[in-house]
Coordinates of C-alpha atoms and ligand atoms in Angstrom, one line a residue:
M10 CA 3.7 -91.5 61.7
G11 CA 0.5 -90.8 60.0
N12 CA -1.3 -90.8 63.4
R13 CA 0.1 -88.6 66.1
D14 CA -1.0 -86.0 68.7
D15 CA 2.4 -84.5 69.5
I16 CA 5.7 -85.0 67.8
E17 CA 7.4 -84.8 71.2
E18 CA 5.6 -87.9 72.3
M19 CA 6.7 -89.9 69.3
S20 CA 9.6 -92.4 69.5
G21 CA 13.0 -90.9 68.8
G22 CA 13.5 -92.3 65.3
N23 CA 10.0 -91.4 64.1
A24 CA 10.1 -87.9 65.6
N25 CA 13.5 -87.3 63.8
V26 CA 12.1 -88.4 60.5
L27 CA 9.0 -86.3 60.8
T28 CA 10.8 -83.3 62.0
T29 CA 13.2 -83.5 59.1
V30 CA 10.3 -83.8 56.7
L31 CA 8.6 -80.8 58.2
K32 CA 11.8 -78.7 58.1
L33 CA 12.3 -79.6 54.4
I34 CA 8.7 -78.6 53.6
D35 CA 9.5 -75.2 55.3
K36 CA 12.9 -74.9 53.6
Y37 CA 11.6 -75.4 50.1
D38 CA 8.3 -73.6 50.9
L39 CA 6.1 -76.5 49.9
Y40 CA 3.1 -75.3 51.9
G41 CA 0.0 -76.1 50.0
Q42 CA 1.7 -78.8 48.0
V43 CA 2.4 -81.3 50.7
A44 CA -0.2 -83.0 52.8
Y45 CA 0.9 -84.5 56.1
P46 CA -2.4 -85.1 58.0
K47 CA -2.1 -85.6 61.7
H48 CA -4.7 -88.4 61.8
H49 CA -6.3 -90.7 59.4
K50 CA -8.4 -93.9 59.6
Q51 CA -7.8 -97.1 57.7
S52 CA -10.9 -96.4 55.7
D53 CA -9.3 -93.1 54.5
V54 CA -6.4 -94.8 52.9
P55 CA -8.0 -95.9 49.6
E56 CA -9.2 -92.3 49.1
I57 CA -5.7 -91.1 49.4
Y58 CA -4.4 -93.5 46.8
R59 CA -7.4 -92.6 44.6
L60 CA -6.7 -88.9 44.9
A61 CA -3.0 -89.4 44.0
A62 CA -4.0 -91.4 40.9
K63 CA -6.7 -88.9 39.9
T64 CA -4.1 -86.1 39.9
K65 CA -1.8 -88.2 37.8
G66 CA 0.6 -88.7 40.7
V67 CA 3.1 -91.4 41.6
F68 CA 3.5 -93.6 44.7
I69 CA 7.1 -93.6 46.0
N70 CA 8.6 -96.0 48.5
P71 CA 12.3 -95.1 48.8
A72 CA 13.0 -97.5 51.7
L73 CA 16.7 -98.4 52.1
V74 CA 15.4 -102.0 52.4
E75 CA 11.8 -103.0 52.0
P76 CA 11.0 -106.5 53.1
F77 CA 7.8 -106.8 51.0
G78 CA 5.9 -103.6 50.1
L79 CA 2.2 -104.0 50.8
T80 CA 1.8 -100.2 50.1
L81 CA 3.0 -100.8 46.5
I82 CA 0.4 -103.5 46.0
E83 CA -2.2 -101.1 47.3
A84 CA -1.0 -98.3 45.0
A85 CA -1.2 -100.6 42.0
A86 CA -4.7 -101.7 42.9
H87 CA -5.7 -98.1 42.8
G88 CA -4.1 -97.4 39.4
L89 CA -1.3 -95.4 40.9
P90 CA 2.2 -96.0 39.2
M91 CA 5.2 -96.5 41.5
V92 CA 8.8 -95.5 42.0
A93 CA 10.3 -98.0 44.5
T94 CA 13.5 -99.0 46.1
K95 CA 15.4 -101.7 44.2
N96 CA 16.3 -103.3 47.6
G97 CA 14.0 -106.1 48.6
G98 CA 10.4 -107.0 47.8
P99 CA 9.7 -104.3 45.2
V100 CA 12.0 -106.1 42.8
D101 CA 9.5 -109.1 42.8
I102 CA 6.5 -106.8 42.7
H103 CA 8.0 -104.9 39.8
R104 CA 8.7 -108.1 37.9
A105 CA 5.1 -109.2 38.4
L106 CA 3.3 -105.9 37.8
N107 CA 5.6 -103.9 35.6
N108 CA 3.9 -100.8 37.0
G109 CA 6.7 -98.3 37.5
L110 CA 10.4 -97.8 38.0
L111 CA 13.0 -99.1 40.6
V112 CA 15.6 -96.8 42.0
D113 CA 18.7 -96.9 44.2
P114 CA 17.4 -95.3 47.4
H115 CA 20.8 -93.8 48.1
D116 CA 20.8 -92.0 44.8
Q117 CA 18.7 -88.8 45.2
Q118 CA 19.2 -87.8 41.5
A119 CA 17.9 -91.2 40.4
I120 CA 14.8 -90.8 42.6
A121 CA 14.1 -87.3 41.2
D122 CA 14.7 -88.5 37.6
A123 CA 12.4 -91.5 38.0
L124 CA 9.6 -89.3 39.5
L125 CA 10.0 -86.7 36.8
K126 CA 10.0 -89.3 34.1
L127 CA 6.8 -90.9 35.3
V128 CA 4.9 -87.7 35.7
S129 CA 6.1 -86.1 32.5
E130 CA 5.8 -89.1 30.1
K131 CA 2.1 -89.4 29.9
N132 CA 2.2 -92.7 27.9
L133 CA 4.5 -94.3 30.4
W134 CA 2.4 -93.2 33.3
H135 CA -0.7 -94.6 31.6
D136 CA 1.0 -97.9 30.7
C137 CA 2.2 -98.4 34.3
R138 CA -1.3 -97.7 35.6
I139 CA -2.9 -100.2 33.2
N140 CA -0.1 -102.8 33.8
G141 CA -0.7 -102.5 37.6
W142 CA -4.4 -103.1 37.2
R143 CA -4.0 -105.9 34.7
N144 CA -1.5 -107.8 36.9
I145 CA -2.6 -107.0 40.4
H146 CA -4.7 -110.1 40.6
L147 CA -1.4 -112.0 41.0
Y148 CA -1.3 -110.6 44.6
S149 CA -4.9 -111.5 45.6
W150 CA -5.1 -114.1 48.4
P151 CA -6.8 -116.7 46.2
E152 CA -4.1 -116.3 43.6
H153 CA -1.3 -116.3 46.2
C154 CA -2.7 -119.5 47.7
R155 CA -3.0 -121.1 44.3
T156 CA 0.6 -120.3 43.4
Y157 CA 1.7 -121.6 46.8
L158 CA -0.2 -124.9 46.6
T159 CA 0.8 -125.5 43.0
R160 CA 4.5 -125.0 43.9
V161 CA 4.2 -127.3 46.9
A162 CA 2.5 -129.9 44.6
A163 CA 5.3 -129.4 42.1
C164 CA 7.9 -130.1 44.8
R165 CA 6.3 -133.4 45.5
M166 CA 6.6 -134.2 41.8
R167 CA 10.3 -133.4 41.8
H168 CA 10.9 -136.3 44.1
P169 CA 9.8 -139.5 42.4
Q170 CA 10.5 -141.5 45.5
W171 CA 7.7 -139.8 47.3
Q172 CA 5.4 -141.5 44.9
M173 CA 5.7 -144.8 46.7
D174 CA 2.4 -143.6 48.1
T175 CA -0.1 -146.1 49.5
P176 CA -3.8 -145.8 48.7
L177 CA -4.3 -144.3 52.2
D178 CA -1.7 -141.6 51.5
D179 CA -3.6 -140.6 48.4
A180 CA -6.7 -140.2 50.5
N181 CA -4.8 -138.1 53.0
A182 CA -3.4 -135.8 50.3
D183 CA -6.9 -135.3 48.9
E184 CA -8.2 -134.4 52.3
S185 CA -5.4 -132.0 53.2
L186 CA -5.5 -130.2 49.9
G187 CA -9.3 -130.1 50.2
D188 CA -8.8 -128.4 53.6
S189 CA -6.4 -125.9 52.1
L190 CA -8.8 -125.0 49.3
K191 CA -11.5 -124.5 51.9
D192 CA -9.0 -122.1 53.6
V193 CA -8.4 -120.3 50.4
Q194 CA -12.2 -119.7 50.1
D195 CA -12.5 -118.6 53.7
I196 CA -9.7 -116.2 53.4
S197 CA -11.1 -114.7 50.3
L198 CA -14.4 -114.2 52.0
R199 CA -12.8 -112.6 55.0
L200 CA -11.0 -110.2 52.7
S201 CA -14.1 -109.0 51.0
V202 CA -13.8 -105.3 51.3
D203 CA -17.1 -104.0 49.9
G204 CA -19.2 -106.9 51.1
D205 CA -20.6 -107.4 47.6
K206 CA -17.4 -108.9 46.0
P207 CA -16.3 -112.4 47.0
S208 CA -12.6 -111.5 47.0
L209 CA -9.9 -108.9 46.5
N210 CA -9.8 -110.1 43.0
G211 CA -13.3 -109.1 42.4
S212 CA -12.7 -105.6 43.5
V213 CA -9.7 -105.1 41.3
D214 CA -10.1 -107.0 38.1
P215 CA -13.6 -107.8 36.9
E216 CA -12.3 -110.3 34.4
T217 CA -11.0 -112.6 37.0
G218 CA -13.6 -111.9 39.6
N219 CA -15.4 -115.1 40.3
D220 CA -12.5 -117.6 40.2
D221 CA -12.8 -119.7 43.4
L222 CA -14.0 -122.6 41.3
E223 CA -11.3 -122.1 38.8
I224 CA -8.7 -122.3 41.6
E225 CA -10.2 -125.5 42.9
D226 CA -10.1 -126.9 39.3
Q227 CA -6.5 -125.9 38.8
V228 CA -5.3 -127.4 42.1
K229 CA -7.2 -130.6 41.4
R230 CA -5.6 -130.8 38.0
V231 CA -2.1 -130.6 39.6
L232 CA -3.2 -133.3 42.1
S233 CA -4.4 -135.6 39.5
K234 CA -1.2 -135.2 37.6
I235 CA 0.7 -136.3 40.7
K236 CA -1.5 -139.3 41.0
K237 CA -1.2 -140.2 37.3
N238 CA 2.6 -140.2 37.6
G239 CA 2.4 -142.4 40.6
P240 CA 3.7 -146.0 40.4
E241 CA 1.5 -149.0 40.4
A242 CA 2.3 -149.3 44.0
S243 CA -0.4 -146.8 44.8
L244 CA -3.0 -149.1 43.1
E245 CA -2.0 -152.2 44.8
A246 CA -3.8 -153.2 47.9
E247 CA -1.7 -153.3 51.1
T248 CA -1.2 -157.0 51.7
E249 CA 1.2 -158.9 53.8
K250 CA 3.3 -161.1 51.7
P251 CA 6.3 -163.3 52.4
N252 CA 9.7 -161.9 51.6
K253 CA 11.6 -163.6 48.8
S254 CA 14.8 -163.3 50.8
G255 CA 13.6 -165.5 53.5
G256 CA 12.3 -162.9 55.9
G257 CA 9.2 -165.0 56.2
A258 CA 5.6 -164.1 56.9
S259 CA 6.6 -161.3 59.3
M260 CA 7.6 -159.2 56.3
T261 CA 5.1 -156.6 55.2
K262 CA 4.9 -154.4 52.2
Y263 CA 4.5 -151.2 54.2
P264 CA 5.9 -150.6 57.7
F265 CA 3.5 -151.5 60.6
L266 CA 4.1 -148.0 61.6
R267 CA 1.3 -146.7 59.3
R268 CA -1.2 -148.7 61.3
R269 CA 0.0 -147.6 64.8
R270 CA -1.8 -145.2 66.9
R271 CA 1.1 -144.7 69.4
L272 CA 4.8 -144.7 68.8
F273 CA 7.3 -145.0 71.6
V274 CA 10.6 -143.6 70.5
I275 CA 13.5 -144.8 72.6
A276 CA 16.3 -142.2 72.3
L277 CA 18.3 -143.3 75.3
D278 CA 21.8 -143.8 74.0
C279 CA 24.3 -144.1 76.8
Y280 CA 28.0 -144.5 76.3
N281 CA 31.1 -144.9 78.4
E282 CA 34.1 -142.5 78.4
N283 CA 35.3 -144.0 75.1
G284 CA 31.9 -143.6 73.4
E285 CA 31.1 -147.3 73.5
P286 CA 27.5 -148.2 74.1
E287 CA 26.7 -149.3 77.7
K288 CA 24.7 -152.3 78.7
K289 CA 22.1 -150.5 80.7
M290 CA 20.7 -149.1 77.5
L291 CA 19.5 -152.6 76.7
Q292 CA 18.0 -153.0 80.1
V293 CA 16.0 -149.9 79.8
I294 CA 14.7 -150.9 76.3
Q295 CA 13.5 -154.1 77.9
D296 CA 11.9 -152.2 80.7
I297 CA 10.0 -150.0 78.3
F298 CA 8.8 -153.0 76.2
K299 CA 7.7 -154.6 79.4
A300 CA 5.8 -151.6 80.5
I301 CA 3.9 -151.1 77.3
R302 CA 3.2 -154.8 76.8
S303 CA 1.8 -155.1 80.3
D304 CA -1.2 -153.2 79.0
S305 CA -2.8 -155.4 76.3
Q306 CA -4.9 -152.6 74.8
L307 CA -2.0 -150.2 74.6
S308 CA 0.3 -152.9 73.3
R309 CA -2.1 -153.6 70.5
I310 CA -2.1 -150.0 69.1
S311 CA 1.5 -149.2 69.9
G312 CA 4.8 -149.5 68.0
F313 CA 8.4 -148.7 68.9
A314 CA 11.2 -146.8 67.2
L315 CA 14.8 -146.7 68.2
S316 CA 16.6 -143.3 67.7
T317 CA 20.3 -143.4 68.0
A318 CA 23.6 -141.8 67.0
M319 CA 25.0 -145.2 66.1
P320 CA 25.1 -146.5 62.6
L321 CA 22.9 -149.4 61.7
S322 CA 25.6 -152.1 61.9
E323 CA 26.5 -151.1 65.4
T324 CA 22.8 -150.7 66.4
L325 CA 22.1 -154.3 65.3
D326 CA 25.1 -155.6 67.2
V327 CA 24.0 -153.9 70.4
L328 CA 20.5 -155.3 70.0
K329 CA 21.8 -158.7 69.3
N330 CA 23.9 -158.6 72.5
G331 CA 20.7 -157.9 74.4
R332 CA 18.7 -160.6 72.5
I333 CA 16.4 -157.9 71.2
Q334 CA 15.0 -158.5 67.8
P335 CA 15.3 -155.6 65.3
T336 CA 11.7 -156.4 64.3
D337 CA 10.6 -155.4 67.8
F338 CA 11.0 -151.9 66.3
D339 CA 8.8 -150.5 63.5
A340 CA 11.6 -148.0 62.7
L341 CA 15.3 -147.6 63.4
I342 CA 16.5 -144.0 63.2
C343 CA 20.2 -144.4 62.9
S344 CA 23.3 -142.2 62.6
S345 CA 21.8 -139.2 64.3
G346 CA 18.8 -139.2 62.0
S347 CA 20.6 -139.5 58.7
E348 CA 19.0 -142.9 58.0
V349 CA 15.6 -144.5 58.7
Y350 CA 15.1 -148.3 58.5
Y351 CA 11.9 -150.4 58.8
P352 CA 12.8 -153.8 60.1
G353 CA 10.1 -156.2 58.8
M354 CA 9.2 -154.2 55.7
S355 CA 10.0 -156.2 52.6
Q356 CA 10.7 -153.2 50.3
C357 CA 13.4 -152.0 52.7
T358 CA 15.3 -155.3 52.7
D359 CA 17.7 -156.5 50.0
L360 CA 17.9 -160.0 48.5
E361 CA 20.2 -161.1 51.3
G362 CA 17.8 -159.9 53.9
N363 CA 19.9 -156.9 54.9
L364 CA 18.1 -153.8 55.9
C365 CA 18.2 -150.9 53.4
P366 CA 17.5 -147.3 54.4
D367 CA 14.2 -145.7 53.4
P368 CA 14.9 -144.3 49.9
D369 CA 12.2 -141.7 50.2
Y370 CA 13.9 -140.3 53.3
A371 CA 17.3 -140.4 51.6
T372 CA 15.9 -138.4 48.6
H373 CA 14.2 -136.0 50.9
I374 CA 17.3 -135.1 52.9
D375 CA 19.6 -135.0 50.0
Y376 CA 18.6 -131.4 49.4
R377 CA 21.7 -129.2 49.3
W378 CA 23.9 -131.9 50.7
S379 CA 27.5 -132.1 49.8
D380 CA 29.6 -134.4 51.9
D381 CA 32.8 -133.3 50.0
G382 CA 32.1 -129.6 50.9
V383 CA 31.5 -130.6 54.6
K384 CA 34.7 -132.7 54.8
R385 CA 36.8 -129.9 53.2
T386 CA 35.5 -127.2 55.5
I387 CA 35.4 -129.2 58.7
S388 CA 38.9 -130.3 58.3
K389 CA 40.0 -126.7 57.7
L390 CA 38.1 -125.4 60.7
M391 CA 39.0 -128.2 63.1
H392 CA 42.5 -129.2 62.4
F393 CA 44.1 -126.3 64.2
S394 CA 44.3 -125.1 67.7
S395 CA 45.0 -121.5 68.8
P396 CA 48.1 -120.3 70.7
E397 CA 45.8 -119.8 73.8
G398 CA 44.5 -123.3 73.3
K399 CA 41.1 -121.9 72.2
A400 CA 39.2 -124.5 70.2
G401 CA 39.9 -124.5 66.6
E402 CA 41.7 -121.2 66.1
K403 CA 44.3 -121.3 63.4
Q404 CA 47.8 -121.3 64.7
E405 CA 50.0 -119.2 62.4
S406 CA 53.3 -120.9 63.3
G407 CA 54.0 -124.5 64.1
P408 CA 52.4 -127.6 62.8
P409 CA 48.6 -128.0 62.9
I410 CA 47.3 -130.0 65.8
G411 CA 44.6 -132.5 64.9
V412 CA 41.4 -132.4 66.8
L413 CA 39.5 -135.1 64.9
E414 CA 39.8 -137.8 62.3
E415 CA 37.2 -139.2 60.0
D416 CA 35.3 -142.2 61.3
M417 CA 34.6 -144.2 58.2
E418 CA 32.7 -146.9 60.0
S419 CA 30.1 -144.6 61.3
S420 CA 29.8 -142.5 58.1
N421 CA 27.2 -143.1 55.3
V422 CA 26.2 -141.1 52.2
H423 CA 24.3 -138.7 54.4
C424 CA 26.5 -138.6 57.5
V425 CA 30.1 -137.6 57.8
S426 CA 31.3 -138.9 61.1
Y427 CA 34.5 -137.9 63.0
L428 CA 36.2 -139.3 66.0
I429 CA 37.1 -136.5 68.4
K430 CA 40.6 -136.9 69.6
D431 CA 40.6 -134.0 72.0
S432 CA 37.2 -132.7 73.0
T433 CA 38.7 -129.7 74.9
K434 CA 39.9 -128.3 71.5
A435 CA 36.8 -129.0 69.6
R436 CA 34.8 -126.0 68.3
K437 CA 31.3 -125.6 69.7
V438 CA 28.3 -126.6 67.5
D439 CA 27.1 -122.9 67.4
E440 CA 30.4 -121.7 66.1
L441 CA 30.9 -124.4 63.6
R442 CA 27.4 -124.0 62.2
Q443 CA 27.9 -120.3 61.8
K444 CA 31.2 -120.8 60.0
L445 CA 29.8 -123.4 57.7
R446 CA 26.9 -121.3 56.8
M447 CA 29.1 -118.4 56.0
R448 CA 30.8 -120.7 53.5
G449 CA 27.5 -121.7 52.0
I450 CA 27.4 -125.1 53.6
R451 CA 24.0 -126.0 55.1
C452 CA 24.0 -128.9 57.4
H453 CA 23.1 -130.2 60.8
L454 CA 26.0 -130.8 63.2
M455 CA 26.0 -132.7 66.4
Y456 CA 28.5 -134.1 68.9
S457 CA 27.5 -137.4 70.2
R458 CA 28.5 -140.4 72.2
N459 CA 29.9 -138.7 75.2
S460 CA 31.7 -136.0 73.1
T461 CA 33.7 -138.7 71.3
R462 CA 32.1 -138.1 67.9
L463 CA 31.1 -135.3 65.6
Q464 CA 28.4 -136.1 63.1
V465 CA 27.5 -133.9 60.2
I466 CA 24.3 -134.7 58.3
P467 CA 22.1 -132.8 55.8
L468 CA 20.1 -129.8 56.8
L469 CA 16.8 -131.6 56.4
A470 CA 17.9 -134.6 58.5
S471 CA 17.9 -134.9 62.3
R472 CA 16.5 -137.3 64.8
S473 CA 13.6 -134.9 65.5
Q474 CA 13.0 -134.2 61.8
A475 CA 12.9 -138.0 61.1
L476 CA 9.9 -138.1 63.4
R477 CA 8.2 -135.4 61.4
Y478 CA 9.0 -137.4 58.3
L479 CA 7.4 -140.5 59.7
F480 CA 4.3 -138.5 60.3
V481 CA 4.2 -137.1 56.8
R482 CA 5.1 -140.4 55.1
W483 CA 3.2 -142.8 57.2
G484 CA 0.5 -140.7 58.8
L485 CA 1.4 -141.3 62.4
N486 CA 0.5 -138.1 64.2
V487 CA 3.5 -136.5 66.0
A488 CA 1.2 -135.8 68.9
N489 CA 0.9 -139.5 69.4
M490 CA 4.7 -140.1 69.6
Y491 CA 6.3 -140.5 73.0
V492 CA 10.0 -139.7 72.9
I493 CA 11.9 -141.3 75.8
L494 CA 15.2 -139.5 76.5
G495 CA 17.9 -139.3 79.2
E496 CA 18.4 -136.1 81.2
N497 CA 21.6 -135.6 79.2
G498 CA 22.4 -136.6 75.6
D499 CA 24.0 -135.6 72.4
T500 CA 23.9 -132.0 71.3
D501 CA 20.6 -132.6 69.5
H502 CA 19.0 -133.5 72.9
E503 CA 17.1 -130.2 73.1
E504 CA 15.6 -130.6 69.6
L505 CA 14.1 -133.9 70.8
I506 CA 12.4 -132.3 73.7
S507 CA 10.7 -129.3 72.1
G508 CA 7.8 -130.0 69.7
S509 CA 4.3 -131.3 69.8
H510 CA 5.2 -134.9 70.7
K511 CA 5.3 -136.1 74.3
T512 CA 8.6 -136.4 76.1
V513 CA 9.6 -138.7 78.9
I514 CA 12.9 -137.8 80.6
M515 CA 14.5 -140.7 82.4
K516 CA 16.8 -139.6 85.1
G517 CA 20.0 -141.5 86.1
I518 CA 20.6 -143.3 82.8
V519 CA 22.7 -141.0 80.7
E520 CA 25.3 -139.8 83.0
K521 CA 27.2 -137.6 80.7
G522 CA 26.2 -136.2 77.3
S523 CA 27.9 -134.0 74.8
E524 CA 26.0 -130.8 75.5
A525 CA 29.1 -129.0 76.8
L526 CA 30.0 -128.7 73.1
L527 CA 26.8 -127.1 72.0
R528 CA 26.9 -123.4 72.9
T529 CA 29.5 -120.7 72.7
S530 CA 29.6 -118.4 75.7
G531 CA 27.1 -115.6 75.4
S532 CA 24.7 -117.7 73.3
Y533 CA 21.0 -117.9 74.2
P534 CA 20.3 -120.0 77.3
K535 CA 18.8 -123.5 77.2
D536 CA 15.7 -122.3 79.1
D537 CA 14.8 -120.2 76.0
I538 CA 14.6 -123.3 73.9
V539 CA 13.3 -126.1 76.2
P540 CA 10.4 -125.5 78.6
S541 CA 11.4 -126.5 82.1
E542 CA 7.7 -127.4 82.9
S543 CA 5.3 -128.6 80.3
P544 CA 2.3 -130.9 80.3
L545 CA 4.0 -132.6 77.4
I546 CA 7.0 -133.6 79.5
A547 CA 7.1 -136.3 82.2
H548 CA 9.9 -137.5 84.4
I549 CA 10.8 -141.0 85.5
D550 CA 13.8 -142.7 87.1
F551 CA 16.1 -145.3 85.7
G552 CA 15.3 -148.7 87.3
Q553 CA 11.7 -147.7 88.0
R554 CA 9.2 -150.6 87.9
S555 CA 7.3 -151.1 84.6
E556 CA 4.0 -150.2 86.4
D557 CA 5.5 -146.8 87.2
I558 CA 6.8 -146.3 83.7
L559 CA 3.3 -147.1 82.4
T560 CA 1.7 -144.7 84.8
A561 CA 4.0 -141.9 83.7
L562 CA 3.3 -142.6 80.0
K563 CA -0.5 -142.7 80.6
G564 CA -0.3 -139.4 82.5
L565 CA 1.1 -137.7 79.4
S566 CA -1.6 -139.2 77.2
R567 CA -4.2 -136.9 78.9
Y568 CA -2.9 -134.3 76.6
S569 CA -3.8 -136.2 73.5
S570 CA -6.8 -138.3 72.3
G571 CA -6.3 -140.6 75.3
M572 CA -4.1 -143.7 75.6
Ligands
UPG620 O1 0.3 -94.0 58.0 C1 0.1 -95.2 57.6 C2 1.0 -96.1 57.2 C3 0.6 -97.3 56.8 N1 -0.7 -97.6 56.7 C4 -1.1 -99.0 56.2 O2 -0.4 -100.0 56.9 C5 -0.1 -101.1 56.1 C6 1.3 -101.5 56.2 O3 2.2 -100.4 55.9 P1 3.8 -100.4 56.0 O4 4.3 -99.0 56.1 O5 4.3 -101.1 54.8 O6 3.9 -101.3 57.2 P2 5.2 -101.9 58.1 O7 4.6 -102.7 59.2 O8 6.1 -100.8 58.4 O9 5.9 -102.8 57.0 C7 6.0 -104.2 57.1 O10 4.8 -104.9 56.8 C8 4.3 -104.6 55.5 C9 2.9 -105.4 55.4 O11 3.1 -106.7 55.5 C10 5.2 -105.1 54.5 O12 4.7 -104.7 53.2 C11 6.6 -104.4 54.7 O13 7.5 -104.8 53.7 C12 7.0 -104.6 56.1 O14 8.2 -103.9 56.3 C13 -0.5 -100.7 54.7 O15 -1.8 -101.3 54.5 C14 -0.7 -99.2 54.8 O16 -1.7 -98.7 53.9 C15 -1.6 -96.7 57.0 O17 -2.8 -97.0 57.0 N2 -1.2 -95.5 57.5
F6P621 O1 14.2 -96.9 54.8 P1 14.4 -97.9 55.8 O2 15.1 -97.4 57.0 O3 15.0 -99.2 55.2 O4 12.9 -98.3 56.4 C1 12.0 -99.0 55.6 C2 10.9 -99.5 56.4 O5 9.9 -98.6 56.5 C3 8.7 -99.1 56.0 O6 8.6 -98.8 54.7 C4 7.5 -98.6 56.8 O7 7.6 -98.8 58.1 C5 8.8 -100.6 56.2 O8 8.0 -101.3 55.3 C6 10.3 -100.8 55.8 O9 10.9 -101.9 56.4

């Protein structure tokens, strides 16, 4: 609004606000006391704040809701006390700077009182001005980045399991933090306003002016604290060692995954009408193995992961039926992404030789997870059908009609699994998610296995998030992962397509998925989420020769460092 040629040409809302302001100026005869310049340049803005501060004025932001409040930061940096809305960002700014008063923007009298208080109580005005100056460095870019990085580092420390780091992981952490620090310095240089100060800090508070080195020191201190707390595991060399439990020499201390340069993720679950796994799934796994292994160089640098809605026990049974060794896979992502296993890794195998889920992943996804809450709420939402037969509506009269029952065999500590007894009465994922969120329950929901199951897992877990986890934990770049999917799938199918990994869609293998239970009518269309054409997506047909599968995979690799 501060830049206009003609009020008539302004947008309706802006024109209304400005017209109201001008009328009020007229009504209360404020001519000569109010400045509303038609135009100003960015470079004029500091002068305006300075003028207000020089005349012992106050900056006021009475927004009904203020998402952040950059103007309040600017005012404080110029020694101008503030009166600001108590709704939104100004609450945090006030807590950090203590440079003024907060008001209810609906309360005209409170606004007038606060303004009058600040301009009439000289000591208060002066204290707010000094407090603003003293504390404004908290909002400089370097300080902001330091706080951010320190908090991220502290999050890592909250999760002791993350400290199973390998020596290589430590090197990566150093590197990435080093990059971040470099960014901090770059940003601070870019923000140099006068050209003679290295950062916004310098222009505001001379005492904290030259602190880039100090930032670097502080972040390094946090990092070294993390390292110091790390287990001996981080000091031990990564060596292959036989497993006590009889796993033999094929057992390794860390998953092979961390040495792979390509990961082929097979996410081709196909089920019959009853949700039982179909044999063709095994054939396609063999076809993919064959295709990759036919190229000796590719085979040497590649690993495989299986990503499935099935629990581990069932996954192992299916593999056994197809005479496929679990150790053919570097990772098994089971129960729709609620568990990750590493066949062949000694630390993820118990004394009897049974696979145990990755404890780091379990700790990571445990955030805000409450299976009790999920069970209570889902059963309330789903055990009723409406008079019109609309899914899940509560029927006021008559007995509740069950839509699902808990499937204990497919459940685990991070997955509540249900058998769907009547999929026509099941509520859509969109609707369930919204209702659960309104009740404060944060989770990921998906229908799977040909709409015969509903699986509820933690918010941080999913089949696609498990891939990001593998990247963070074991350093295998997501861009070098090739996710092989059917053209249909569970309701998490779309999540597995979008992202920076490569996707291969195999036609003719998964005849029916569960996607009909994903969206409510009127929801956003699939095209808004999944690109129909993308250089990261290739298509192949079920039953295609391994040479053709290999060609399709190699075609995709052009968009990475090369296969
Ligand atoms: O007439 C004007 C109005 C604003 N500004 C400048 O523009 C910037 C942003 O002003 P603001 O009115 O807060 O911008 P909005 O884009 O409307 O606000 C959004 O963006 C801000 C900056 O991120 C956040 O502080 C707010 O919370 C958020 O609502 C500030 O540097 C102001 O000094 C001008 O130069 N002239
Ligand atoms: O008073 P309202 O209608 O909440 O509008 C406040 C908005 O106006 C601004 O203060 C300036 O555009 C925004 O920062 C803020 O979101």
